[in-house]
mmCIF file of C-alpha atoms and ligand atoms in Angstrom:
data_model
loop_
_atom_site.group_PDB
_atom_site.id
_atom_site.type_symbol
_atom_site.label_atom_id
_atom_site.label_comp_id
_atom_site.label_asym_id
_atom_site.label_seq_id
_atom_site.Cartn_x
_atom_site.Cartn_y
_atom_site.Cartn_z
ATOM 1 C CA MET H 1 87.867 108.377 134.787
ATOM 2 C CA ARG H 2 90.467 106.060 134.742
ATOM 3 C CA SER H 3 90.589 102.328 136.979
ATOM 4 C CA ALA H 4 93.623 102.030 138.419
ATOM 5 C CA ARG H 5 93.376 97.943 136.000
ATOM 6 C CA ALA H 6 93.915 98.961 132.384
ATOM 7 C CA GLU H 7 90.835 97.605 130.842
ATOM 8 C CA ILE H 8 91.122 95.415 127.366
ATOM 9 C CA ALA H 9 88.710 94.670 125.509
ATOM 10 C CA VAL H 10 89.154 91.033 123.686
ATOM 11 C CA LEU H 11 87.350 90.476 120.310
ATOM 12 C CA PRO H 12 87.895 86.360 119.635
ATOM 13 C CA GLY H 13 86.186 86.931 115.871
ATOM 14 C CA ASP H 14 85.787 83.962 113.415
ATOM 15 C CA GLY H 15 87.442 80.958 112.465
ATOM 16 C CA ILE H 16 90.846 80.763 114.133
ATOM 17 C CA GLY H 17 90.992 83.795 115.780
ATOM 18 C CA PRO H 18 89.734 82.522 119.610
ATOM 19 C CA GLU H 19 92.264 79.292 119.604
ATOM 20 C CA VAL H 20 94.584 81.962 118.744
ATOM 21 C CA ILE H 21 92.935 84.636 121.699
ATOM 22 C CA ARG H 22 92.574 81.100 124.346
ATOM 23 C CA GLU H 23 96.260 80.920 123.887
ATOM 24 C CA GLY H 24 97.276 84.389 124.618
ATOM 25 C CA GLU H 25 94.793 85.054 127.568
ATOM 26 C CA LYS H 26 96.493 81.825 128.741
ATOM 27 C CA VAL H 27 100.189 83.882 128.312
ATOM 28 C CA LEU H 28 98.417 86.880 129.598
ATOM 29 C CA ALA H 29 97.169 84.871 132.889
ATOM 30 C CA ALA H 30 100.742 83.375 133.094
ATOM 31 C CA LEU H 31 102.277 87.316 133.103
ATOM 32 C CA GLY H 32 100.047 88.195 135.794
ATOM 33 C CA GLU H 33 99.571 85.030 138.071
ATOM 34 C CA ASN H 34 100.373 86.333 142.683
ATOM 35 C CA GLY H 35 98.764 89.599 141.290
ATOM 36 C CA ALA H 36 100.752 91.093 139.233
ATOM 37 C CA ALA H 37 98.390 91.694 136.732
ATOM 38 C CA PRO H 38 97.328 95.085 136.598
ATOM 39 C CA TRP H 39 94.753 94.967 133.956
ATOM 40 C CA ASN H 40 91.352 93.637 133.328
ATOM 41 C CA LEU H 41 90.267 91.396 130.194
ATOM 42 C CA THR H 42 87.080 91.537 129.145
ATOM 43 C CA ARG H 43 85.545 89.148 125.871
ATOM 44 C CA TYR H 44 82.993 90.067 124.047
ATOM 45 C CA PRO H 45 81.514 88.376 120.680
ATOM 46 C CA GLY H 46 81.159 89.916 117.355
ATOM 47 C CA GLY H 47 81.958 89.060 113.711
ATOM 48 C CA ALA H 48 80.505 86.764 111.115
ATOM 49 C CA GLU H 49 79.887 83.983 112.183
ATOM 50 C CA TYR H 50 78.360 85.890 114.679
ATOM 51 C CA TYR H 51 76.043 88.375 112.243
ATOM 52 C CA GLU H 52 74.703 84.707 110.713
ATOM 53 C CA ARG H 53 73.093 83.241 114.137
ATOM 54 C CA THR H 54 72.073 86.965 114.951
ATOM 55 C CA GLY H 55 71.782 89.303 111.761
ATOM 56 C CA ARG H 56 74.230 91.477 114.292
ATOM 57 C CA GLU H 57 77.644 91.961 113.794
ATOM 58 C CA TRP H 58 78.129 92.690 117.603
ATOM 59 C CA GLU H 59 76.195 94.268 120.303
ATOM 60 C CA PRO H 60 76.208 97.767 121.539
ATOM 61 C CA GLU H 61 77.841 97.023 124.738
ATOM 62 C CA ALA H 62 80.507 95.357 123.148
ATOM 63 C CA GLU H 63 80.711 99.009 121.037
ATOM 64 C CA ALA H 64 80.492 100.328 123.889
ATOM 65 C CA ALA H 65 83.303 98.835 125.219
ATOM 66 C CA THR H 66 85.372 99.320 122.827
ATOM 67 C CA GLU H 67 85.363 102.949 123.281
ATOM 68 C CA ARG H 68 85.816 102.569 126.783
ATOM 69 C CA ALA H 69 88.582 99.733 126.787
ATOM 70 C CA ASP H 70 92.317 100.999 127.402
ATOM 71 C CA ALA H 71 93.196 99.165 124.159
ATOM 72 C CA ILE H 72 91.776 96.529 122.382
ATOM 73 C CA LEU H 73 92.214 93.132 121.641
ATOM 74 C CA LEU H 74 91.050 91.171 118.497
ATOM 75 C CA GLY H 75 91.722 87.608 117.214
ATOM 76 C CA ALA H 76 90.442 87.542 113.142
ATOM 77 C CA VAL H 77 86.648 88.089 111.098
ATOM 78 C CA GLY H 78 85.166 86.966 108.452
ATOM 79 C CA LYS H 79 83.843 83.859 107.386
ATOM 80 C CA PRO H 80 83.549 83.497 103.323
ATOM 81 C CA GLY H 81 80.096 83.492 101.345
ATOM 82 C CA VAL H 82 78.948 85.687 104.334
ATOM 83 C CA SER H 83 78.795 89.111 103.965
ATOM 84 C CA LEU H 84 76.298 92.283 104.984
ATOM 85 C CA PRO H 85 73.868 93.824 102.108
ATOM 86 C CA ASN H 86 75.935 95.934 101.135
ATOM 87 C CA GLY H 87 78.765 93.590 100.269
ATOM 88 C CA ASP H 88 81.321 94.532 102.565
ATOM 89 C CA ILE H 89 82.616 91.093 105.031
ATOM 90 C CA ALA H 90 80.599 90.994 108.153
ATOM 91 C CA GLY H 91 82.574 91.876 110.952
ATOM 92 C CA ALA H 92 83.926 94.427 109.510
ATOM 93 C CA ALA H 93 83.036 96.829 112.230
ATOM 94 C CA LEU H 94 85.192 95.215 114.044
ATOM 95 C CA VAL H 95 88.067 95.679 112.232
ATOM 96 C CA LEU H 96 87.687 98.720 109.572
ATOM 97 C CA GLY H 97 84.976 99.907 111.636
ATOM 98 C CA LEU H 98 86.786 99.753 114.795
ATOM 99 C CA ARG H 99 90.347 102.359 112.800
ATOM 100 C CA THR H 100 87.797 104.697 111.206
ATOM 101 C CA ASN H 101 85.324 105.313 113.489
ATOM 102 C CA LEU H 102 88.208 105.226 116.951
ATOM 103 C CA ASP H 103 90.631 107.010 114.287
ATOM 104 C CA LEU H 104 93.082 104.315 114.315
ATOM 105 C CA TYR H 105 95.226 106.316 112.026
ATOM 106 C CA ALA H 106 99.030 104.155 112.126
ATOM 107 C CA ASN H 107 98.966 100.679 111.960
ATOM 108 C CA VAL H 108 102.170 100.079 112.821
ATOM 109 C CA ARG H 109 103.512 96.092 111.975
ATOM 110 C CA PRO H 110 107.127 95.408 113.423
ATOM 111 C CA CYS H 111 108.897 93.012 110.889
ATOM 112 C CA ARG H 112 111.518 91.236 112.956
ATOM 113 C CA LEU H 113 112.804 88.030 112.647
ATOM 114 C CA TYR H 114 113.971 85.127 115.586
ATOM 115 C CA PRO H 115 116.389 83.299 115.448
ATOM 116 C CA GLY H 116 115.242 79.902 115.058
ATOM 117 C CA VAL H 117 112.663 81.144 112.962
ATOM 118 C CA LEU H 118 111.851 79.093 109.103
ATOM 119 C CA HIS H 119 111.240 80.689 106.250
ATOM 120 C CA ARG H 120 108.660 78.546 103.841
ATOM 121 C CA VAL H 121 109.137 79.868 100.370
ATOM 122 C CA HIS H 122 108.874 77.160 97.863
ATOM 123 C CA ALA H 123 107.455 74.437 100.195
ATOM 124 C CA SER H 124 110.927 73.877 102.117
ATOM 125 C CA TYR H 125 111.810 75.633 105.050
ATOM 126 C CA GLN H 126 115.263 77.099 105.468
ATOM 127 C CA GLN H 127 116.622 79.867 107.530
ATOM 128 C CA ILE H 128 117.516 82.142 104.299
ATOM 129 C CA TRP H 129 118.020 85.493 106.392
ATOM 130 C CA ARG H 130 120.536 86.369 109.085
ATOM 131 C CA PRO H 131 118.194 87.343 112.046
ATOM 132 C CA GLU H 132 119.669 90.705 112.346
ATOM 133 C CA LEU H 133 119.206 91.749 108.967
ATOM 134 C CA VAL H 134 115.426 92.511 109.723
ATOM 135 C CA ASP H 135 114.710 94.495 111.686
ATOM 136 C CA MET H 136 112.138 96.916 110.783
ATOM 137 C CA ILE H 137 109.158 98.531 111.384
ATOM 138 C CA LEU H 138 106.123 99.644 108.427
ATOM 139 C CA VAL H 139 103.788 102.186 109.021
ATOM 140 C CA ARG H 140 100.533 101.884 107.186
ATOM 141 C CA GLU H 141 97.937 105.026 107.150
ATOM 142 C CA ASN H 142 94.851 103.267 108.496
ATOM 143 C CA THR H 143 91.894 105.140 107.132
ATOM 144 C CA GLU H 144 92.541 106.272 104.148
ATOM 145 C CA ASP H 145 93.353 105.936 100.803
ATOM 146 C CA LEU H 146 91.110 103.530 98.293
ATOM 147 C CA TYR H 147 89.841 102.419 101.739
ATOM 148 C CA ALA H 148 87.456 105.305 102.491
ATOM 149 C CA PRO H 149 83.957 104.360 102.072
ATOM 150 C CA LEU H 150 83.655 106.397 99.038
ATOM 151 C CA HIS H 151 83.450 103.867 95.898
ATOM 152 C CA GLY H 152 80.455 102.859 93.830
ATOM 153 C CA ARG H 153 78.673 100.623 91.131
ATOM 154 C CA LEU H 154 77.144 102.336 88.172
ATOM 155 C CA SER H 155 74.689 100.658 86.283
ATOM 156 C CA ARG H 156 73.237 100.860 82.924
ATOM 157 C CA ALA H 157 69.691 99.555 81.913
ATOM 158 C CA HIS H 158 69.770 97.309 84.926
ATOM 159 C CA GLU H 159 73.210 95.543 84.231
ATOM 160 C CA THR H 160 76.096 96.975 86.357
ATOM 161 C CA GLU H 161 78.813 97.807 84.086
ATOM 162 C CA VAL H 162 80.863 100.251 86.343
ATOM 163 C CA ALA H 163 82.987 100.293 89.331
ATOM 164 C CA VAL H 164 84.367 103.163 90.786
ATOM 165 C CA ASP H 165 86.942 103.145 93.854
ATOM 166 C CA THR H 166 88.294 106.561 94.359
ATOM 167 C CA ARG H 167 91.479 106.904 96.027
ATOM 168 C CA LEU H 168 91.529 109.579 99.825
ATOM 169 C CA ILE H 169 94.716 111.231 100.146
ATOM 170 C CA THR H 170 94.052 114.585 102.763
ATOM 171 C CA ARG H 171 96.759 116.757 104.037
ATOM 172 C CA LYS H 172 95.782 115.496 108.404
ATOM 173 C CA GLY H 173 96.220 112.203 107.157
ATOM 174 C CA ALA H 174 98.868 111.963 105.883
ATOM 175 C CA GLU H 175 100.737 114.710 108.048
ATOM 176 C CA ARG H 176 99.765 112.467 111.408
ATOM 177 C CA VAL H 177 101.044 109.398 110.093
ATOM 178 C CA VAL H 178 103.964 109.793 108.906
ATOM 179 C CA ARG H 179 104.532 112.399 112.053
ATOM 180 C CA ARG H 180 104.123 109.377 114.128
ATOM 181 C CA ALA H 181 106.030 106.807 111.704
ATOM 182 C CA PHE H 182 109.611 109.384 112.347
ATOM 183 C CA GLU H 183 108.440 109.333 115.854
ATOM 184 C CA ILE H 184 108.461 105.544 115.893
ATOM 185 C CA ALA H 185 112.545 105.784 114.402
ATOM 186 C CA GLN H 186 113.295 107.954 116.557
ATOM 187 C CA ARG H 187 112.295 106.607 119.513
ATOM 188 C CA ARG H 188 113.520 103.424 118.836
ATOM 189 C CA GLY H 189 116.586 104.411 118.331
ATOM 190 C CA LYS H 190 118.122 101.552 116.926
ATOM 191 C CA GLY H 191 118.356 102.549 113.341
ATOM 192 C CA ALA H 192 118.541 99.923 109.832
ATOM 193 C CA PRO H 193 120.604 96.863 110.674
ATOM 194 C CA GLU H 194 123.218 97.881 108.038
ATOM 195 C CA ASP H 195 124.368 100.906 109.344
ATOM 196 C CA GLN H 196 122.452 101.831 112.205
ATOM 197 C CA ARG H 197 121.074 104.942 110.501
ATOM 198 C CA LEU H 198 117.842 105.896 111.610
ATOM 199 C CA ARG H 199 116.129 106.133 108.860
ATOM 200 C CA LEU H 200 112.147 106.812 107.190
ATOM 201 C CA THR H 201 111.408 105.326 104.384
ATOM 202 C CA CYS H 202 108.782 106.629 102.567
ATOM 203 C CA VAL H 203 106.868 104.548 99.733
ATOM 204 C CA ASP H 204 104.477 105.613 97.504
ATOM 205 C CA LYS H 205 103.832 105.736 93.287
ATOM 206 C CA SER H 206 104.535 109.704 93.274
ATOM 207 C CA ASN H 207 105.797 109.263 89.801
ATOM 208 C CA VAL H 208 102.368 108.205 88.702
ATOM 209 C CA MET H 209 99.957 109.522 91.471
ATOM 210 C CA GLU H 210 98.889 112.803 92.830
ATOM 211 C CA GLY H 211 97.552 111.387 95.880
ATOM 212 C CA CYS H 212 101.211 109.976 96.420
ATOM 213 C CA ARG H 213 102.731 113.488 95.243
ATOM 214 C CA PHE H 214 100.433 114.571 98.492
ATOM 215 C CA PHE H 215 102.341 112.285 100.711
ATOM 216 C CA ARG H 216 106.171 112.705 99.315
ATOM 217 C CA GLU H 217 105.499 116.425 100.103
ATOM 218 C CA THR H 218 103.498 115.799 103.415
ATOM 219 C CA TYR H 219 106.255 113.577 103.900
ATOM 220 C CA ASP H 220 109.198 115.745 103.445
ATOM 221 C CA ARG H 221 107.830 118.498 105.087
ATOM 222 C CA VAL H 222 107.112 117.622 108.495
ATOM 223 C CA SER H 223 110.705 115.288 107.780
ATOM 224 C CA ALA H 224 112.296 118.800 108.845
ATOM 225 C CA GLU H 225 110.671 118.252 112.677
ATOM 226 C CA PHE H 226 113.460 115.483 112.340
ATOM 227 C CA PRO H 227 116.926 116.582 111.555
ATOM 228 C CA GLY H 228 117.983 113.297 112.867
ATOM 229 C CA VAL H 229 116.118 110.267 110.660
ATOM 230 C CA ASP H 230 116.863 110.435 107.326
ATOM 231 C CA ARG H 231 115.062 110.782 104.549
ATOM 232 C CA ASP H 232 114.763 107.195 101.939
ATOM 233 C CA TYR H 233 112.058 107.280 99.131
ATOM 234 C CA ALA H 234 111.192 104.148 96.944
ATOM 235 C CA TYR H 235 108.653 103.293 94.310
ATOM 236 C CA VAL H 236 106.583 101.106 95.601
ATOM 237 C CA ASP H 237 107.472 98.651 93.230
ATOM 238 C CA ALA H 238 110.854 99.221 93.318
ATOM 239 C CA PHE H 239 110.067 98.582 97.177
ATOM 240 C CA THR H 240 109.166 95.494 96.603
ATOM 241 C CA GLN H 241 112.617 94.207 95.454
ATOM 242 C CA TRP H 242 114.662 95.868 97.779
ATOM 243 C CA LEU H 243 112.670 94.660 100.779
ATOM 244 C CA VAL H 244 113.425 90.524 99.804
ATOM 245 C CA ARG H 245 117.031 91.650 98.743
ATOM 246 C CA ASN H 246 117.779 94.316 101.250
ATOM 247 C CA PRO H 247 116.068 93.947 103.939
ATOM 248 C CA GLU H 248 119.252 95.379 105.811
ATOM 249 C CA HIS H 249 118.486 98.527 104.687
ATOM 250 C CA PHE H 250 114.951 99.216 106.109
ATOM 251 C CA ASP H 251 114.756 100.586 109.522
ATOM 252 C CA VAL H 252 111.086 102.784 109.613
ATOM 253 C CA VAL H 253 109.140 102.035 106.463
ATOM 254 C CA VAL H 254 105.878 104.345 106.091
ATOM 255 C CA ALA H 255 103.750 104.032 103.421
ATOM 256 C CA PRO H 256 99.134 104.937 102.002
ATOM 257 C CA ASN H 257 96.938 102.535 103.032
ATOM 258 C CA MET H 258 96.769 100.441 100.140
ATOM 259 C CA MET H 259 99.969 99.951 99.037
ATOM 260 C CA GLY H 260 100.810 99.311 102.948
ATOM 261 C CA ASP H 261 98.409 96.346 103.170
ATOM 262 C CA ILE H 262 100.175 94.893 100.884
ATOM 263 C CA ILE H 263 103.785 95.768 101.629
ATOM 264 C CA THR H 264 103.382 93.964 104.979
ATOM 265 C CA ASP H 265 101.838 90.986 103.725
ATOM 266 C CA LEU H 266 104.879 90.555 101.895
ATOM 267 C CA ALA H 267 107.269 92.193 104.704
ATOM 268 C CA SER H 268 105.761 88.769 106.909
ATOM 269 C CA VAL H 269 107.642 86.630 104.572
ATOM 270 C CA LEU H 270 110.522 87.824 105.925
ATOM 271 C CA GLN H 271 109.923 87.714 109.290
ATOM 272 C CA GLY H 272 108.900 83.821 109.137
ATOM 273 C CA GLY H 273 105.213 84.075 107.540
ATOM 274 C CA MET H 274 101.971 85.453 109.059
ATOM 275 C CA GLY H 275 102.022 83.506 111.691
ATOM 276 C CA PHE H 276 104.285 86.272 112.790
ATOM 277 C CA ALA H 277 102.919 89.080 111.748
ATOM 278 C CA ALA H 278 101.704 91.262 114.916
ATOM 279 C CA GLY H 279 100.243 94.969 113.926
ATOM 280 C CA GLY H 280 99.163 97.573 116.384
ATOM 281 C CA ASN H 281 95.958 100.032 115.038
ATOM 282 C CA LEU H 282 96.813 103.495 117.217
ATOM 283 C CA GLY H 283 95.525 106.486 117.359
ATOM 284 C CA ASP H 284 95.244 109.466 119.798
ATOM 285 C CA ARG H 285 93.420 108.048 122.298
ATOM 286 C CA HIS H 286 92.791 104.583 121.275
ATOM 287 C CA ALA H 287 94.490 101.191 120.393
ATOM 288 C CA MET H 288 93.882 97.904 118.855
ATOM 289 C CA PHE H 289 96.272 94.856 118.529
ATOM 290 C CA GLU H 290 95.839 92.289 115.839
ATOM 291 C CA PRO H 291 97.559 89.555 115.063
ATOM 292 C CA VAL H 292 97.498 90.009 111.012
ATOM 293 C CA HIS H 293 97.366 86.710 109.453
ATOM 294 C CA GLY H 294 93.028 86.601 109.727
ATOM 295 C CA SER H 295 90.309 84.199 110.618
ATOM 296 C CA ALA H 296 91.650 81.208 108.027
ATOM 297 C CA PRO H 297 88.182 79.575 108.243
ATOM 298 C CA LYS H 298 90.451 76.076 107.019
ATOM 299 C CA TYR H 299 92.177 75.705 110.061
ATOM 300 C CA ALA H 300 90.077 77.000 112.526
ATOM 301 C CA GLY H 301 89.047 74.387 115.288
ATOM 302 C CA ARG H 302 92.158 71.650 114.342
ATOM 303 C CA ASP H 303 94.208 73.158 117.148
ATOM 304 C CA GLN H 304 97.242 73.565 114.234
ATOM 305 C CA VAL H 305 98.144 77.023 114.138
ATOM 306 C CA ASN H 306 100.959 79.437 114.471
ATOM 307 C CA PRO H 307 99.755 81.739 118.144
ATOM 308 C CA PHE H 308 103.044 83.458 118.175
ATOM 309 C CA ALA H 309 101.721 86.553 115.981
ATOM 310 C CA THR H 310 98.960 86.962 118.997
ATOM 311 C CA PHE H 311 102.277 86.946 121.725
ATOM 312 C CA PHE H 312 103.954 89.747 119.827
ATOM 313 C CA ALA H 313 100.495 91.855 119.471
ATOM 314 C CA ILE H 314 99.646 91.353 123.074
ATOM 315 C CA GLU H 315 103.600 92.099 123.709
ATOM 316 C CA MET H 316 103.016 96.041 121.689
ATOM 317 C CA MET H 317 99.690 95.903 123.918
ATOM 318 C CA LEU H 318 101.448 95.962 127.068
ATOM 319 C CA ARG H 319 104.567 98.421 125.741
ATOM 320 C CA TYR H 320 101.934 100.802 124.603
ATOM 321 C CA LEU H 321 99.982 101.174 127.746
ATOM 322 C CA GLY H 322 103.204 101.505 129.453
ATOM 323 C CA ASP H 323 103.508 104.176 128.047
ATOM 324 C CA ARG H 324 100.726 105.397 128.015
ATOM 325 C CA ARG H 325 99.686 104.966 131.629
ATOM 326 C CA GLY H 326 102.956 105.339 132.397
ATOM 327 C CA ASP H 327 103.124 102.055 134.685
ATOM 328 C CA GLY H 328 106.294 100.478 134.174
ATOM 329 C CA THR H 329 104.701 97.130 135.371
ATOM 330 C CA PHE H 330 103.163 97.014 132.063
ATOM 331 C CA SER H 331 106.757 97.043 130.270
ATOM 332 C CA ALA H 332 108.473 95.363 132.687
ATOM 333 C CA GLN H 333 104.949 92.507 131.515
ATOM 334 C CA ALA H 334 106.291 93.175 127.810
ATOM 335 C CA ASP H 335 110.324 92.444 128.035
ATOM 336 C CA ARG H 336 109.358 88.888 130.195
ATOM 337 C CA LEU H 337 107.026 88.229 127.724
ATOM 338 C CA GLU H 338 109.196 88.884 124.689
ATOM 339 C CA ARG H 339 111.906 87.095 126.504
ATOM 340 C CA ALA H 340 110.134 84.105 126.735
ATOM 341 C CA ILE H 341 108.732 83.843 123.283
ATOM 342 C CA ALA H 342 112.214 84.661 121.847
ATOM 343 C CA GLY H 343 113.936 81.726 124.245
ATOM 344 C CA ILE H 344 110.617 78.966 123.162
ATOM 345 C CA LEU H 345 112.067 80.517 119.236
ATOM 346 C CA ALA H 346 115.525 79.775 119.869
ATOM 347 C CA ASP H 347 114.954 76.092 120.098
ATOM 348 C CA GLY H 348 113.038 75.412 117.841
ATOM 349 C CA ALA H 349 110.942 72.928 119.740
ATOM 350 C CA ALA H 350 107.425 74.353 119.310
ATOM 351 C CA ARG H 351 107.053 74.388 115.236
ATOM 352 C CA THR H 352 103.462 74.332 114.232
ATOM 353 C CA TYR H 353 102.983 72.978 110.872
ATOM 354 C CA ASP H 354 103.399 76.656 109.120
ATOM 355 C CA GLN H 355 106.952 76.013 110.160
ATOM 356 C CA GLY H 356 107.496 72.493 109.361
ATOM 357 C CA GLY H 357 106.822 71.617 112.851
ATOM 358 C CA THR H 358 104.048 69.345 114.404
ATOM 359 C CA ALA H 359 103.149 71.470 117.596
ATOM 360 C CA ARG H 360 99.384 72.197 118.663
ATOM 361 C CA THR H 361 98.243 75.882 119.395
ATOM 362 C CA SER H 362 98.250 74.993 122.825
ATOM 363 C CA GLU H 363 101.220 73.220 123.540
ATOM 364 C CA VAL H 364 102.595 76.293 121.975
ATOM 365 C CA GLY H 365 101.051 78.624 124.490
ATOM 366 C CA ASP H 366 101.709 76.219 127.075
ATOM 367 C CA ARG H 367 105.551 76.287 126.897
ATOM 368 C CA VAL H 368 104.732 80.011 126.391
ATOM 369 C CA ALA H 369 102.814 80.372 129.491
ATOM 370 C CA ALA H 370 105.444 77.671 131.439
ATOM 371 C CA ALA H 371 108.529 80.188 130.069
ATOM 372 C CA VAL H 372 106.878 83.136 131.555
ATOM 373 C CA ARG H 373 106.407 81.744 134.812
ATOM 374 C CA GLY H 374 109.360 80.131 134.744
ATOM 375 C CA GLU H 375 111.068 83.794 134.629
ATOM 376 C CA ARG H 376 109.864 84.750 137.142
ATOM 377 C CA ARG H 377 112.521 82.771 139.766
HETATM 378 C C1 IPM Z 401 94.861 93.834 107.655
HETATM 379 C C2 IPM Z 401 93.720 92.835 106.507
HETATM 380 C C3 IPM Z 401 92.491 93.320 106.717
HETATM 381 C C4 IPM Z 401 93.057 95.025 105.799
HETATM 382 C C5 IPM Z 401 91.532 93.038 105.994
HETATM 383 C C6 IPM Z 401 90.424 92.074 106.717
HETATM 384 C C7 IPM Z 401 90.136 93.945 105.409
HETATM 385 O O1 IPM Z 401 93.440 92.421 105.153
HETATM 386 O O2 IPM Z 401 94.021 94.022 108.530
HETATM 387 O O3 IPM Z 401 95.829 93.613 106.746
HETATM 388 O O4 IPM Z 401 92.487 94.857 104.648
HETATM 389 O O5 IPM Z 401 93.036 95.666 106.189
HETATM 390 MN MN1 MN Z 402 96.213 92.838 104.958
#
């Protein structure tokens, strides 16, 4: 039974996670003033710091809440030197665990450059790309590939000498993420900046790897269902240079998990850096939204980091909830939030250190919240 309000499970996590989530909650509260918020937020502790204190990554109630929730909002997890007995990062249950256990098979990472956002390359801050040339969505497979727990060490004579990771690509896994990516291209209906053609680029290394050949065959088979979307192919090595040289060519991109992990971090440079990169981890029944930047322990507690990735994650979450629930309130709120974000960015008045500025995390949150409020009039 679904309650009238959307239940959002919030997992602030570690490092800068709680700081950016606090700003996110501030902005959500501003959106929800005067009864305009059809959602309930509930926070649950968990992560590496929690593990250090308690010996558990999170509590069973938190895990159960993520299964019940309409959406999950995650800050970040991980603390250097804190790992589980099997060597995995402590807090993995909240990221990799949720991706697997809730079958969040598509990791959707928009890469769009907003006017007013700078590129940081070799320590200078400049505008390298015209905003209208960077507007793509990268879709990363999120449950298999080298992330499947098919790995181990073989020890000989008490010495561990061999490490093995097995790459798993299944028909089901490839098919569903490719279909989702085609649907995204079709639904967005915008096309690539260079020619407005709807295009799905399949990124792989099928000139070498069998799993990638299978992934590409699957892409070809599924593409028959989407005659309105152009096929496009790139080997991952060549893709990295095209991405940087000709971002305007790309509309939607789909890639297996590990390659998708790498190319989305690279793509974030085009959108102003990891401080702007948000991801939606989508399944058929569950969804989790997160800033992609990680826990960045070095910056924790300094009120210094860029909270925009979290705001974009919240925008994605509101759009998802609107679609899922067929409730236009959510998409109207997402539009309002996006306009507020775009306005603040265009002003260039709330730049954190990663943009060469001095704005505090909390100050950026205050400004975006004020912009959201101002729009109501
Ligand atoms: C990401 C992160 C994660 C990943 C880490 C934290 C396990 O890098 O979401 O891209 O590798 O998927
Ligand atoms: Mn990553």
